[in-house]
XYZ file of C-alpha atoms in Angstrom:
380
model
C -68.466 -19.744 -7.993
C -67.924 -18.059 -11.195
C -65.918 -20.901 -13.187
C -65.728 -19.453 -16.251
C -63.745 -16.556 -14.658
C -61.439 -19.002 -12.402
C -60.505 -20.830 -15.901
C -59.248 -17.092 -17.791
C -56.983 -16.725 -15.221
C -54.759 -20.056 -15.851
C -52.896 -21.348 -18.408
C -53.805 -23.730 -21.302
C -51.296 -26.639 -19.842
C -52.928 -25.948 -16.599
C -56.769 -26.046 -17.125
C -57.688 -29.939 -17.738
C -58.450 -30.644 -14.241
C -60.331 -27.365 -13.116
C -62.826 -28.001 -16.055
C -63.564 -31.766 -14.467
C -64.545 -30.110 -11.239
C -68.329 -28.406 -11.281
C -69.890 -31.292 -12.608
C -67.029 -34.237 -11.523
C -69.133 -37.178 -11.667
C -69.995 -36.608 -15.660
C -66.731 -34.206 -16.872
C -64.272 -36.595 -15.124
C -65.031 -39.425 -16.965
C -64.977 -37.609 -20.128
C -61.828 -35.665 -18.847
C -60.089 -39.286 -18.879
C -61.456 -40.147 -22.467
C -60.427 -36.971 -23.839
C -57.310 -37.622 -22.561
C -56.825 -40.600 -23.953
C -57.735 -39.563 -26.924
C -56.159 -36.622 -27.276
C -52.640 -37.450 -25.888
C -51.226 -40.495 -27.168
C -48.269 -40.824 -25.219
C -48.251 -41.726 -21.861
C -46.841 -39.796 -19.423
C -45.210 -42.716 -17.813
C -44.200 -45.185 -20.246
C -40.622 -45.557 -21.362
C -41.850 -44.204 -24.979
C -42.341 -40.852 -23.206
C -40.869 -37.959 -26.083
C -37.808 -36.381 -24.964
C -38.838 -32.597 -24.203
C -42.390 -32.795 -25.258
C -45.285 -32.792 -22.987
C -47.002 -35.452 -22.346
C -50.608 -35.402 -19.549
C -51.821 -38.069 -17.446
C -55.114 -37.808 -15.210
C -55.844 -39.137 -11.875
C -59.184 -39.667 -10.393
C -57.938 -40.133 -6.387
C -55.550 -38.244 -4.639
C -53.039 -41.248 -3.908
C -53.040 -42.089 -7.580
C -51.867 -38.297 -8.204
C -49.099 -38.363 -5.834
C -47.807 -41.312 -7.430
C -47.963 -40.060 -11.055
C -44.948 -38.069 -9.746
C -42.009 -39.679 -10.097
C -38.703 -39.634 -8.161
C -40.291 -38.473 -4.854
C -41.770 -39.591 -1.931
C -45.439 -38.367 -1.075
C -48.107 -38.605 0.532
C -51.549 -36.617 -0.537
C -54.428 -36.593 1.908
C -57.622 -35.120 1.044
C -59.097 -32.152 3.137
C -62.328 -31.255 0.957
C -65.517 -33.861 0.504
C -66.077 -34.303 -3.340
C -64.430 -36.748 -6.140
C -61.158 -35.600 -6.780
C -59.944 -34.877 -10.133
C -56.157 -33.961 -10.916
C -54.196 -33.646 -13.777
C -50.505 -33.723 -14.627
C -48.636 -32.082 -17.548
C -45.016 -32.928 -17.517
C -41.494 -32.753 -19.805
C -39.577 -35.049 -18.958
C -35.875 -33.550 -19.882
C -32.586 -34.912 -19.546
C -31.454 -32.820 -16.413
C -34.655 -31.746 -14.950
C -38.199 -32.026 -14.488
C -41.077 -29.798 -15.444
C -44.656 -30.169 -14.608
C -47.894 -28.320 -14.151
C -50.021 -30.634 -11.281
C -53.410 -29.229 -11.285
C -56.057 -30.760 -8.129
C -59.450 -30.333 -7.370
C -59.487 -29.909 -3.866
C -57.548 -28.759 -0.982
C -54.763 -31.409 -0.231
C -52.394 -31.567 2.735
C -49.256 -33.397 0.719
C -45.739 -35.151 2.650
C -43.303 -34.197 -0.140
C -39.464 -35.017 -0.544
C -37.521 -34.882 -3.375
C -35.367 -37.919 -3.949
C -31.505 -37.374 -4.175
C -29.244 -34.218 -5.037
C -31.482 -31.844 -6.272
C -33.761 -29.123 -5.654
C -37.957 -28.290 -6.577
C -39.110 -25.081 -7.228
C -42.880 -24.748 -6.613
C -44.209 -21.650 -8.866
C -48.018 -21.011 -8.323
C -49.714 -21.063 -11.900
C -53.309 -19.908 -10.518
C -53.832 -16.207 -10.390
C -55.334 -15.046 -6.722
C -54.887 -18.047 -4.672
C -52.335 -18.590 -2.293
C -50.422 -22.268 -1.301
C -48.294 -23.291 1.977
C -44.882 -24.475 2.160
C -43.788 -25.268 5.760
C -46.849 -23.660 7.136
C -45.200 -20.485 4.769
C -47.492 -18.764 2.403
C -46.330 -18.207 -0.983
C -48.617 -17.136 -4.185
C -48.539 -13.768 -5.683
C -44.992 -12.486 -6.068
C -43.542 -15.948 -3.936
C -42.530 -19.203 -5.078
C -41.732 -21.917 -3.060
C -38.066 -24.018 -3.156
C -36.942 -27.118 -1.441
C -33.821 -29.086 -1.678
C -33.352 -32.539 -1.986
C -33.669 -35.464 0.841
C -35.637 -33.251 2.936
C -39.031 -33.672 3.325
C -41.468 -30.607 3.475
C -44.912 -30.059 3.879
C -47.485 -28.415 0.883
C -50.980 -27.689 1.268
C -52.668 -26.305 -1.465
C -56.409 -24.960 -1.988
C -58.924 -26.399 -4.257
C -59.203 -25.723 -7.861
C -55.126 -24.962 -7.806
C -52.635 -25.258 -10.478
C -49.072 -25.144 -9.407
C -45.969 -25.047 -11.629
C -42.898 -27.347 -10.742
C -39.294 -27.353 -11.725
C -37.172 -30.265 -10.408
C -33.068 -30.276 -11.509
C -30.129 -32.186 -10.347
C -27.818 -30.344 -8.030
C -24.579 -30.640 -9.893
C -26.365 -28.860 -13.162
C -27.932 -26.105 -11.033
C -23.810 -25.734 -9.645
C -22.285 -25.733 -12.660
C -25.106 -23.331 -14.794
C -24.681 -21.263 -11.712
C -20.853 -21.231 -11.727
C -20.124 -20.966 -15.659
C -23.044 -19.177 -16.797
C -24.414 -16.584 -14.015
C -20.999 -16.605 -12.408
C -21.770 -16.821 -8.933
C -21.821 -20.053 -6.596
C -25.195 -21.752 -6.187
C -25.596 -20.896 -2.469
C -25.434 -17.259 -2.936
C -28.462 -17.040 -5.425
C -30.509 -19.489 -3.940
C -32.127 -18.995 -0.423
C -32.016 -20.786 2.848
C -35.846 -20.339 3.382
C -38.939 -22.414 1.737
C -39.736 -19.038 0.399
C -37.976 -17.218 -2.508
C -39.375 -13.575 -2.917
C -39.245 -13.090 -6.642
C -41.753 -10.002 -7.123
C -44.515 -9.868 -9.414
C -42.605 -8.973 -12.873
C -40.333 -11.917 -12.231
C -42.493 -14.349 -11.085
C -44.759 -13.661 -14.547
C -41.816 -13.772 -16.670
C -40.932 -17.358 -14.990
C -44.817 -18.751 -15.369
C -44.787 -17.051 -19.164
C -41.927 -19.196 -19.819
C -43.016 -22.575 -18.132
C -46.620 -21.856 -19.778
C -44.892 -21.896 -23.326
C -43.078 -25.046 -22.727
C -45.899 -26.843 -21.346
C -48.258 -26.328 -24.221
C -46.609 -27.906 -26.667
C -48.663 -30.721 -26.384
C -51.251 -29.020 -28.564
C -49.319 -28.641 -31.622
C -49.154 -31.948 -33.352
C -52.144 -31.222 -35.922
C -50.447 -27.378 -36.361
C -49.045 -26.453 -39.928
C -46.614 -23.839 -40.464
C -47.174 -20.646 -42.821
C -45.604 -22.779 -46.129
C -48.336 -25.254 -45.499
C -45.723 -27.767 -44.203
C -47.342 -29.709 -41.104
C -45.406 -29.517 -37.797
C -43.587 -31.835 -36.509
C -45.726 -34.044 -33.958
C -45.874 -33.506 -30.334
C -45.001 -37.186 -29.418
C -41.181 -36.711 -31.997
C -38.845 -36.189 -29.455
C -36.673 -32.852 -29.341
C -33.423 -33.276 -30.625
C -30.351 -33.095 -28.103
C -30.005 -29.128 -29.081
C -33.282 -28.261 -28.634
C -33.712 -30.001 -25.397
C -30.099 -28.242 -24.134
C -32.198 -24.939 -25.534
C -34.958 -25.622 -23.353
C -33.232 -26.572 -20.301
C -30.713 -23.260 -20.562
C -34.131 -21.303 -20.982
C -35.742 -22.295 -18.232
C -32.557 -22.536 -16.023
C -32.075 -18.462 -16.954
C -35.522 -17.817 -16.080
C -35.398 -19.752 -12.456
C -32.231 -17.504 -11.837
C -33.324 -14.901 -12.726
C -36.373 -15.091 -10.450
C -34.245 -15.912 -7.792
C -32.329 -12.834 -8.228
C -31.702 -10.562 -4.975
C -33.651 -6.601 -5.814
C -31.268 -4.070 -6.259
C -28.342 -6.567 -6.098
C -24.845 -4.287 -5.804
C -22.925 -6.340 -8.755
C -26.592 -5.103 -11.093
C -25.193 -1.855 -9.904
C -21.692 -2.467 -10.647
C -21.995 -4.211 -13.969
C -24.592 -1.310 -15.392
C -21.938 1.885 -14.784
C -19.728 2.231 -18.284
C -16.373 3.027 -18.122
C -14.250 3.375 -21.569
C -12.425 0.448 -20.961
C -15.572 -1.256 -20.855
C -17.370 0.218 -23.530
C -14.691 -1.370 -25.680
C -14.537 -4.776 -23.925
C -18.590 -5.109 -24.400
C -17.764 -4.342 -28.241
C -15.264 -7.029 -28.189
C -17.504 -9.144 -26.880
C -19.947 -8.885 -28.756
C -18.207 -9.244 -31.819
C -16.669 -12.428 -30.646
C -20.114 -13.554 -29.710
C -21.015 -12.571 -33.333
C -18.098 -14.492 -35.154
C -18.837 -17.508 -32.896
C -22.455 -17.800 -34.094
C -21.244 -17.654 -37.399
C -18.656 -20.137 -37.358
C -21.247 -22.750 -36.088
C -24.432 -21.797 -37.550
C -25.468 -25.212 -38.799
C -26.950 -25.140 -35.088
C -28.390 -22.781 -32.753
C -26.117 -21.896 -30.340
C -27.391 -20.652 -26.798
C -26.440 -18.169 -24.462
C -24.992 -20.234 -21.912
C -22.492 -21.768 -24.659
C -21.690 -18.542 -25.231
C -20.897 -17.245 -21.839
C -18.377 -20.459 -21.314
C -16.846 -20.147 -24.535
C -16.299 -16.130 -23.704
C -15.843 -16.769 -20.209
C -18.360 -14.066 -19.044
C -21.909 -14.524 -16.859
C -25.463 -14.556 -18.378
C -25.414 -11.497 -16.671
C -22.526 -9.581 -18.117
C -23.156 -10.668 -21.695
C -26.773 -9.114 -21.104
C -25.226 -5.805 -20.638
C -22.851 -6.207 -23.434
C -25.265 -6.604 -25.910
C -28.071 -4.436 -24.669
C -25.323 -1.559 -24.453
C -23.877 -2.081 -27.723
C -26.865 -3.115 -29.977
C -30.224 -2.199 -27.120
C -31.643 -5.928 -27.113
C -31.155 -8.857 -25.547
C -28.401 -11.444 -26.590
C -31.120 -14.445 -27.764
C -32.926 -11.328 -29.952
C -30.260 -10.289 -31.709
C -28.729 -13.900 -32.136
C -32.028 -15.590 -33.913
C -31.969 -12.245 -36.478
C -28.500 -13.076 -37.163
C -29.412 -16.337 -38.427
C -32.732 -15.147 -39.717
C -30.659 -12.887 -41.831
C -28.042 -15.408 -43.180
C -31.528 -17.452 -43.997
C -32.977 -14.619 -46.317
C -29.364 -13.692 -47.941
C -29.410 -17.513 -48.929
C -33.246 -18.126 -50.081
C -32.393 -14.789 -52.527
C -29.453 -16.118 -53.342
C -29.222 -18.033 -57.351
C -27.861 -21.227 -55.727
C -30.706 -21.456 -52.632
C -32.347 -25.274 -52.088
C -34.859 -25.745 -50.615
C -36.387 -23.691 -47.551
C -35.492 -26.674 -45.561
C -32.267 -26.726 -46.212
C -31.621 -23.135 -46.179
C -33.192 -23.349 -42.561
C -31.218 -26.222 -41.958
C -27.922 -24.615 -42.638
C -28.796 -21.893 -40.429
C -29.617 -24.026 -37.412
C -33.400 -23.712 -37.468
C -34.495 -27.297 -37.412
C -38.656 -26.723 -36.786
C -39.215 -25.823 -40.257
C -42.823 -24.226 -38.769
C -40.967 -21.827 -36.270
C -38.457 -20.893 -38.796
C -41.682 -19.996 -40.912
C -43.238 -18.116 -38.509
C -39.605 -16.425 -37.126
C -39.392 -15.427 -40.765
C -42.390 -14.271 -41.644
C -42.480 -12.154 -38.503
C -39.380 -10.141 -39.232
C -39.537 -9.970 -43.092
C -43.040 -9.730 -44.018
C -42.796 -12.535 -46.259
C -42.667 -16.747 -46.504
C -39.726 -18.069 -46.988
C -40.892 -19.925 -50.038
C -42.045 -16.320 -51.198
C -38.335 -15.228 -50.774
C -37.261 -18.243 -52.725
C -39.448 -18.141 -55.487
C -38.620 -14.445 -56.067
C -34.612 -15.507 -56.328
Protein backbone atom coordinates (compact mmCIF):
# COMPACT_ATOMS: atom_id res chain seq x y z
CA UNK A 1 0.00 0.00 0.00
CA UNK A 2 1.27 3.23 -1.17
CA UNK A 3 1.16 5.33 2.24
CA UNK A 4 2.65 8.20 1.22
CA UNK A 5 -0.20 8.66 -1.34
CA UNK A 6 -3.10 7.62 1.28
CA UNK A 7 -1.58 10.55 3.64
CA UNK A 8 -1.88 13.57 0.50
CA UNK A 9 -5.25 12.86 0.35
CA UNK A 10 -6.29 13.90 4.13
CA UNK A 11 -6.13 16.71 6.07
CA UNK A 12 -3.43 18.00 8.50
CA UNK A 13 -5.97 17.61 11.70
CA UNK A 14 -6.66 14.25 10.32
CA UNK A 15 -3.26 12.50 9.65
CA UNK A 16 -1.73 11.64 13.29
CA UNK A 17 -3.11 8.26 13.43
CA UNK A 18 -2.63 7.01 9.72
CA UNK A 19 1.17 7.83 10.12
CA UNK A 20 1.24 5.33 13.43
CA UNK A 21 -0.07 2.56 11.26
CA UNK A 22 2.80 0.84 8.79
CA UNK A 23 5.15 0.41 11.40
CA UNK A 24 2.55 0.51 14.76
CA UNK A 25 4.64 -1.19 17.17
CA UNK A 26 7.63 1.64 16.87
CA UNK A 27 5.46 4.96 15.38
CA UNK A 28 2.73 4.42 18.04
CA UNK A 29 4.74 4.86 20.82
CA UNK A 30 6.36 7.81 19.42
CA UNK A 31 2.87 8.97 18.07
CA UNK A 32 1.90 9.19 21.97
CA UNK A 33 5.21 11.11 22.90
CA UNK A 34 4.84 13.47 20.19
CA UNK A 35 1.67 14.05 21.36
CA UNK A 36 2.43 14.79 24.50
CA UNK A 37 4.80 16.88 23.63
CA UNK A 38 3.42 18.68 21.15
CA UNK A 39 -0.12 19.36 22.57
CA UNK A 40 -0.16 20.52 25.97
CA UNK A 41 -3.64 20.55 26.71
CA UNK A 42 -5.53 17.68 27.22
CA UNK A 43 -8.31 16.94 25.39
CA UNK A 44 -10.24 15.93 28.39
CA UNK A 45 -9.34 17.91 31.27
CA UNK A 46 -11.50 20.73 32.53
CA UNK A 47 -8.54 23.23 31.35
CA UNK A 48 -9.56 22.26 27.80
CA UNK A 49 -9.36 26.01 25.63
CA UNK A 50 -12.65 27.16 24.63
CA UNK A 51 -12.69 26.79 20.66
CA UNK A 52 -9.21 25.61 20.20
CA UNK A 53 -8.23 22.17 19.32
CA UNK A 54 -6.94 20.12 21.46
CA UNK A 55 -5.72 15.87 20.32
CA UNK A 56 -5.69 12.94 22.42
CA UNK A 57 -4.41 9.36 21.20
CA UNK A 58 -5.64 6.00 21.97
CA UNK A 59 -3.79 2.83 21.60
CA UNK A 60 -7.10 0.22 21.88
CA UNK A 61 -10.25 0.57 20.37
CA UNK A 62 -12.35 0.74 23.75
CA UNK A 63 -10.09 3.50 24.97
CA UNK A 64 -11.08 5.47 21.61
CA UNK A 65 -14.69 5.11 22.01
CA UNK A 66 -14.45 6.48 25.33
CA UNK A 67 -12.32 9.56 24.48
CA UNK A 68 -15.73 10.63 23.06
CA UNK A 69 -17.69 12.21 25.29
CA UNK A 70 -21.48 12.52 25.75
CA UNK A 71 -22.30 9.24 23.92
CA UNK A 72 -22.71 5.83 24.36
CA UNK A 73 -20.42 3.35 22.29
CA UNK A 74 -19.21 0.52 21.76
CA UNK A 75 -16.05 -0.12 19.21
CA UNK A 76 -15.19 -3.68 18.29
CA UNK A 77 -12.29 -4.47 16.27
CA UNK A 78 -12.68 -6.33 12.84
CA UNK A 79 -8.91 -6.20 11.51
CA UNK A 80 -5.80 -8.19 13.40
CA UNK A 81 -3.03 -5.52 14.13
CA UNK A 82 -2.43 -2.88 17.17
CA UNK A 83 -4.79 -0.29 16.83
CA UNK A 84 -3.87 3.23 16.76
CA UNK A 85 -6.53 6.17 16.78
CA UNK A 86 -6.45 9.62 17.21
CA UNK A 87 -8.89 12.36 18.17
CA UNK A 88 -8.84 16.09 17.31
CA UNK A 89 -11.66 17.91 18.91
CA UNK A 90 -13.15 21.75 19.75
CA UNK A 91 -14.93 21.66 22.30
CA UNK A 92 -17.51 24.79 21.75
CA UNK A 93 -20.18 26.07 23.74
CA UNK A 94 -23.17 24.65 21.61
CA UNK A 95 -21.59 21.92 19.72
CA UNK A 96 -19.00 19.50 19.17
CA UNK A 97 -16.38 19.14 16.49
CA UNK A 98 -13.97 16.38 15.99
CA UNK A 99 -11.86 14.60 13.44
CA UNK A 100 -11.60 10.62 14.91
CA UNK A 101 -9.04 9.02 12.82
CA UNK A 102 -8.61 4.69 13.38
CA UNK A 103 -6.40 2.27 12.15
CA UNK A 104 -8.48 -0.46 11.35
CA UNK A 105 -11.86 -1.43 10.34
CA UNK A 106 -14.24 -1.04 13.43
CA UNK A 107 -17.86 -2.12 13.77
CA UNK A 108 -18.98 0.85 16.44
CA UNK A 109 -22.74 0.90 18.69
CA UNK A 110 -23.14 4.70 18.60
CA UNK A 111 -25.88 7.00 20.27
CA UNK A 112 -25.78 10.38 20.87
CA UNK A 113 -26.83 11.39 24.34
CA UNK A 114 -29.84 13.85 24.68
CA UNK A 115 -31.49 16.49 22.20
CA UNK A 116 -29.24 16.74 19.55
CA UNK A 117 -28.09 15.55 16.35
CA UNK A 118 -24.28 14.12 14.73
CA UNK A 119 -23.33 14.68 11.44
CA UNK A 120 -20.72 12.15 10.23
CA UNK A 121 -18.67 13.88 7.19
CA UNK A 122 -16.02 11.45 5.69
CA UNK A 123 -12.54 13.35 5.76
CA UNK A 124 -10.61 10.47 3.71
CA UNK A 125 -10.68 10.88 0.00
CA UNK A 126 -11.77 7.35 -1.86
CA UNK A 127 -13.01 5.32 0.93
CA UNK A 128 -16.39 4.73 1.74
CA UNK A 129 -18.10 4.21 5.61
CA UNK A 130 -21.62 2.56 6.71
CA UNK A 131 -24.32 4.07 8.57
CA UNK A 132 -27.23 1.64 9.18
CA UNK A 133 -25.78 -0.83 6.81
CA UNK A 134 -26.05 2.67 4.35
CA UNK A 135 -23.01 3.65 2.44
CA UNK A 136 -22.01 7.13 2.52
CA UNK A 137 -18.41 8.64 1.34
CA UNK A 138 -17.96 10.60 -1.74
CA UNK A 139 -20.71 13.17 -2.18
CA UNK A 140 -22.75 11.54 1.26
CA UNK A 141 -22.52 12.31 4.76
CA UNK A 142 -24.05 10.56 7.35
CA UNK A 143 -26.69 12.24 10.19
CA UNK A 144 -28.25 10.83 13.25
CA UNK A 145 -30.39 12.34 15.86
CA UNK A 146 -30.20 12.11 19.35
CA UNK A 147 -31.29 9.04 21.80
CA UNK A 148 -31.19 6.74 19.00
CA UNK A 149 -28.66 4.44 18.63
CA UNK A 150 -27.15 3.61 15.12
CA UNK A 151 -24.69 1.48 13.80
CA UNK A 152 -21.05 2.79 11.97
CA UNK A 153 -18.56 0.68 10.47
CA UNK A 154 -15.75 2.22 9.06
CA UNK A 155 -12.60 0.83 7.01
CA UNK A 156 -9.09 0.92 8.11
CA UNK A 157 -6.82 3.80 7.79
CA UNK A 158 -10.20 6.20 7.93
CA UNK A 159 -10.58 9.67 9.05
CA UNK A 160 -14.07 10.83 9.59
CA UNK A 161 -15.25 14.37 10.41
CA UNK A 162 -17.98 14.88 13.21
CA UNK A 163 -20.28 17.69 14.10
CA UNK A 164 -22.43 17.20 17.24
CA UNK A 165 -25.06 20.37 18.26
CA UNK A 166 -27.88 20.68 20.62
CA UNK A 167 -31.30 20.52 19.08
CA UNK A 168 -32.76 23.76 20.27
CA UNK A 169 -29.60 25.76 18.51
CA UNK A 170 -29.91 23.77 15.27
CA UNK A 171 -34.07 25.05 15.65
CA UNK A 172 -33.51 28.31 16.31
CA UNK A 173 -30.26 28.96 13.60
CA UNK A 174 -32.65 27.18 11.35
CA UNK A 175 -35.70 29.34 12.15
CA UNK A 176 -33.99 32.95 12.48
CA UNK A 177 -31.19 32.61 10.24
CA UNK A 178 -32.02 30.18 7.12
CA UNK A 179 -35.70 30.80 7.70
CA UNK A 180 -37.11 27.54 7.36
CA UNK A 181 -38.09 24.95 10.23
CA UNK A 182 -35.44 22.36 11.11
CA UNK A 183 -37.41 19.35 9.78
CA UNK A 184 -37.67 20.60 6.34
CA UNK A 185 -33.80 20.94 5.74
CA UNK A 186 -32.77 18.08 7.51
CA UNK A 187 -33.61 14.46 6.30
CA UNK A 188 -35.43 11.52 7.70
CA UNK A 189 -32.73 9.05 6.38
CA UNK A 190 -29.05 8.18 7.91
CA UNK A 191 -28.00 9.53 4.60
CA UNK A 192 -27.90 13.24 3.54
CA UNK A 193 -26.94 13.57 -0.25
CA UNK A 194 -24.90 16.72 -0.29
CA UNK A 195 -22.96 16.37 -3.77
CA UNK A 196 -19.41 16.68 -4.25
CA UNK A 197 -19.00 20.71 -4.32
CA UNK A 198 -20.87 20.84 -1.04
CA UNK A 199 -19.55 18.19 0.72
CA UNK A 200 -15.77 19.83 -0.06
CA UNK A 201 -16.85 23.16 0.92
CA UNK A 202 -18.15 21.54 4.41
CA UNK A 203 -14.67 19.36 4.96
CA UNK A 204 -12.64 22.78 3.73
CA UNK A 205 -14.30 24.44 6.51
CA UNK A 206 -14.05 21.76 9.36
CA UNK A 207 -10.28 21.21 8.07
CA UNK A 208 -9.56 25.01 8.87
CA UNK A 209 -11.02 24.87 12.25
CA UNK A 210 -9.37 21.79 13.23
CA UNK A 211 -5.85 22.88 12.54
CA UNK A 212 -5.55 25.42 14.70
CA UNK A 213 -3.76 23.44 16.95
CA UNK A 214 -0.59 24.10 14.98
CA UNK A 215 -0.38 27.71 15.37
CA UNK A 216 0.88 28.47 18.80
CA UNK A 217 4.71 29.01 17.73
CA UNK A 218 3.18 31.14 14.42
CA UNK A 219 4.06 34.98 14.22
CA UNK A 220 2.14 37.33 12.26
CA UNK A 221 3.63 39.59 9.31
CA UNK A 222 4.56 42.66 12.08
CA UNK A 223 6.65 40.09 13.82
CA UNK A 224 4.08 39.97 16.68
CA UNK A 225 3.76 36.17 17.87
CA UNK A 226 0.24 34.65 17.74
CA UNK A 227 -1.72 34.14 20.24
CA UNK A 228 -1.27 30.43 21.64
CA UNK A 229 -3.35 27.56 20.69
CA UNK A 230 -4.18 26.52 24.35
CA UNK A 231 -5.76 30.83 25.00
CA UNK A 232 -9.19 30.22 24.72
CA UNK A 233 -11.36 32.06 21.94
CA UNK A 234 -13.16 34.82 23.19
CA UNK A 235 -17.12 34.56 23.40
CA UNK A 236 -17.27 36.39 19.74
CA UNK A 237 -15.00 34.38 18.14
CA UNK A 238 -16.38 31.18 19.38
CA UNK A 239 -20.21 32.57 18.31
CA UNK A 240 -18.07 33.23 14.81
CA UNK A 241 -17.07 29.79 14.63
CA UNK A 242 -20.15 28.11 15.59
CA UNK A 243 -22.38 30.45 12.96
CA UNK A 244 -19.62 29.29 10.36
CA UNK A 245 -19.84 25.97 10.68
CA UNK A 246 -23.66 25.94 11.35
CA UNK A 247 -23.95 27.83 7.61
CA UNK A 248 -21.79 25.34 6.14
CA UNK A 249 -23.81 22.09 7.65
CA UNK A 250 -26.95 23.86 6.08
CA UNK A 251 -25.85 24.52 3.42
CA UNK A 252 -24.73 20.95 2.69
CA UNK A 253 -27.91 19.84 3.66
CA UNK A 254 -29.53 21.92 1.14
CA UNK A 255 -32.20 20.16 -1.29
CA UNK A 256 -30.59 20.59 -5.46
CA UNK A 257 -32.51 22.83 -7.35
CA UNK A 258 -34.67 23.80 -4.32
CA UNK A 259 -37.89 26.02 -5.80
CA UNK A 260 -37.46 29.01 -3.07
CA UNK A 261 -33.28 29.09 -4.81
CA UNK A 262 -35.47 29.62 -7.79
CA UNK A 263 -37.76 32.05 -6.36
CA UNK A 264 -35.36 34.16 -4.37
CA UNK A 265 -32.77 34.47 -7.59
CA UNK A 266 -35.61 36.16 -10.18
CA UNK A 267 -35.35 40.27 -9.65
CA UNK A 268 -38.21 42.19 -9.71
CA UNK A 269 -37.92 46.21 -9.21
CA UNK A 270 -39.41 46.12 -6.05
CA UNK A 271 -36.76 43.90 -5.09
CA UNK A 272 -33.91 45.35 -6.61
CA UNK A 273 -34.61 48.23 -4.26
CA UNK A 274 -35.39 46.18 -1.11
CA UNK A 275 -31.83 44.22 -1.61
CA UNK A 276 -30.31 47.92 -1.76
CA UNK A 277 -32.04 48.70 1.39
CA UNK A 278 -30.79 45.94 2.81
CA UNK A 279 -27.75 46.13 2.24
CA UNK A 280 -27.30 49.48 3.30
CA UNK A 281 -28.87 48.71 6.59
CA UNK A 282 -26.54 45.79 6.83
CA UNK A 283 -23.79 48.40 6.08
CA UNK A 284 -24.83 51.07 8.78
CA UNK A 285 -25.24 48.20 11.30
CA UNK A 286 -21.61 47.07 10.93
CA UNK A 287 -20.64 50.42 11.41
CA UNK A 288 -22.46 51.31 14.38
CA UNK A 289 -20.84 48.28 16.21
CA UNK A 290 -17.54 47.87 14.76
CA UNK A 291 -15.59 47.55 17.99
CA UNK A 292 -16.61 43.77 17.19
CA UNK A 293 -17.10 41.60 14.33
CA UNK A 294 -20.44 41.13 13.70
CA UNK A 295 -21.65 37.86 11.83
CA UNK A 296 -24.06 37.06 9.37
CA UNK A 297 -26.49 35.38 11.40
CA UNK A 298 -26.70 38.65 13.73
CA UNK A 299 -27.36 40.25 10.84
CA UNK A 300 -30.14 38.26 9.38
CA UNK A 301 -32.11 38.56 12.99
CA UNK A 302 -31.47 42.06 13.37
CA UNK A 303 -32.85 42.57 9.50
CA UNK A 304 -35.20 39.89 9.83
CA UNK A 305 -34.18 38.13 6.54
CA UNK A 306 -32.58 34.30 5.98
CA UNK A 307 -28.84 33.51 5.41
CA UNK A 308 -30.22 32.84 2.26
CA UNK A 309 -31.89 36.02 1.19
CA UNK A 310 -29.16 38.30 2.50
CA UNK A 311 -26.79 36.13 0.14
CA UNK A 312 -28.67 37.34 -2.78
CA UNK A 313 -28.87 40.82 -1.57
CA UNK A 314 -25.43 41.36 -1.44
CA UNK A 315 -24.17 39.27 -4.29
CA UNK A 316 -26.81 41.25 -6.51
CA UNK A 317 -25.98 44.57 -5.33
CA UNK A 318 -22.14 44.47 -4.72
CA UNK A 319 -21.25 40.50 -6.65
CA UNK A 320 -19.70 38.90 -3.34
CA UNK A 321 -20.69 37.29 -0.57
CA UNK A 322 -21.99 39.11 2.65
CA UNK A 323 -18.79 37.88 5.11
CA UNK A 324 -16.40 39.29 1.93
CA UNK A 325 -17.61 42.41 1.69
CA UNK A 326 -18.18 42.83 5.57
CA UNK A 327 -14.30 42.04 6.70
CA UNK A 328 -13.21 44.85 3.75
CA UNK A 329 -15.49 47.16 5.38
CA UNK A 330 -13.65 46.96 8.48
CA UNK A 331 -10.37 46.38 6.75
CA UNK A 332 -11.03 49.72 5.24
CA UNK A 333 -12.04 51.72 8.40
CA UNK A 334 -8.55 49.98 9.72
CA UNK A 335 -6.33 51.64 6.91
CA UNK A 336 -8.37 55.16 6.97
CA UNK A 337 -7.32 55.10 10.78
CA UNK A 338 -3.51 53.74 10.67
CA UNK A 339 -3.12 56.90 7.88
CA UNK A 340 -4.84 58.91 9.90
CA UNK A 341 -2.45 61.83 12.25
CA UNK A 342 -4.14 60.61 15.46
CA UNK A 343 -3.66 56.49 14.73
CA UNK A 344 -2.25 54.31 18.02
CA UNK A 345 -1.05 51.62 17.77
CA UNK A 346 -1.87 48.76 15.11
CA UNK A 347 -3.43 47.03 17.98
CA UNK A 348 -5.61 49.34 18.80
CA UNK A 349 -6.55 50.45 15.45
CA UNK A 350 -7.41 46.63 14.92
CA UNK A 351 -9.02 46.64 18.07
CA UNK A 352 -11.43 49.37 17.30
CA UNK A 353 -12.34 47.70 14.23
CA UNK A 354 -13.23 44.37 15.79
CA UNK A 355 -10.20 42.37 14.67
CA UNK A 356 -8.96 40.93 17.90
CA UNK A 357 -6.07 38.23 16.38
CA UNK A 358 -3.67 40.88 15.77
CA UNK A 359 -1.84 38.02 13.27
CA UNK A 360 -5.07 37.57 11.07
CA UNK A 361 -5.69 41.20 10.99
CA UNK A 362 -1.96 41.28 9.65
CA UNK A 363 -2.35 38.89 7.23
CA UNK A 364 -6.26 40.19 6.22
CA UNK A 365 -4.39 43.43 5.70
CA UNK A 366 -1.60 42.70 4.03
CA UNK A 367 -3.62 40.60 1.61
CA UNK A 368 -5.89 43.35 0.40
CA UNK A 369 -3.51 46.39 0.63
CA UNK A 370 -0.19 45.22 -0.26
CA UNK A 371 1.25 46.54 2.76
CA UNK A 372 1.76 45.90 6.90
CA UNK A 373 -0.16 47.65 8.87
CA UNK A 374 2.78 49.04 10.76
CA UNK A 375 3.99 50.10 7.14
CA UNK A 376 0.65 52.07 6.83
CA UNK A 377 1.28 53.58 10.21
CA UNK A 378 4.64 54.59 9.94
CA UNK A 379 3.91 56.31 6.59
CA UNK A 380 0.98 58.54 8.52
Amino acid sequence: MNHAATLSKRPDACRLASQAVPAAEIIADNLADNTAENTRCSAQGADAPAGRAVVSVAHDADEQARNLVGWRQTYDQLAAGRFVGTLTEIPLDTMKVFCETTSHTLRQACEVRGDAYWFGIPATRGQQARVDAQPFGAEAFAMRPGNVEFELLTPAQFSIYGVVVRGEVLRHYAQTVEGVALDARLPHTPIVQAGAARLAHLCAVLEQRLDDHDDDARHDADGDRARSACTPLSDAERNDVQAELLAALFDACARHGNADDAESARQTPEQASRRRWIVAQAREYVLAHRSRPVGVPELCEQLLVSRRTLQYCFQDVLGMAPATYLRALRLNGARRDLCGREAGSVQDVAAAWGFWHLSQFATDYRRMFGMRPSEALRAS
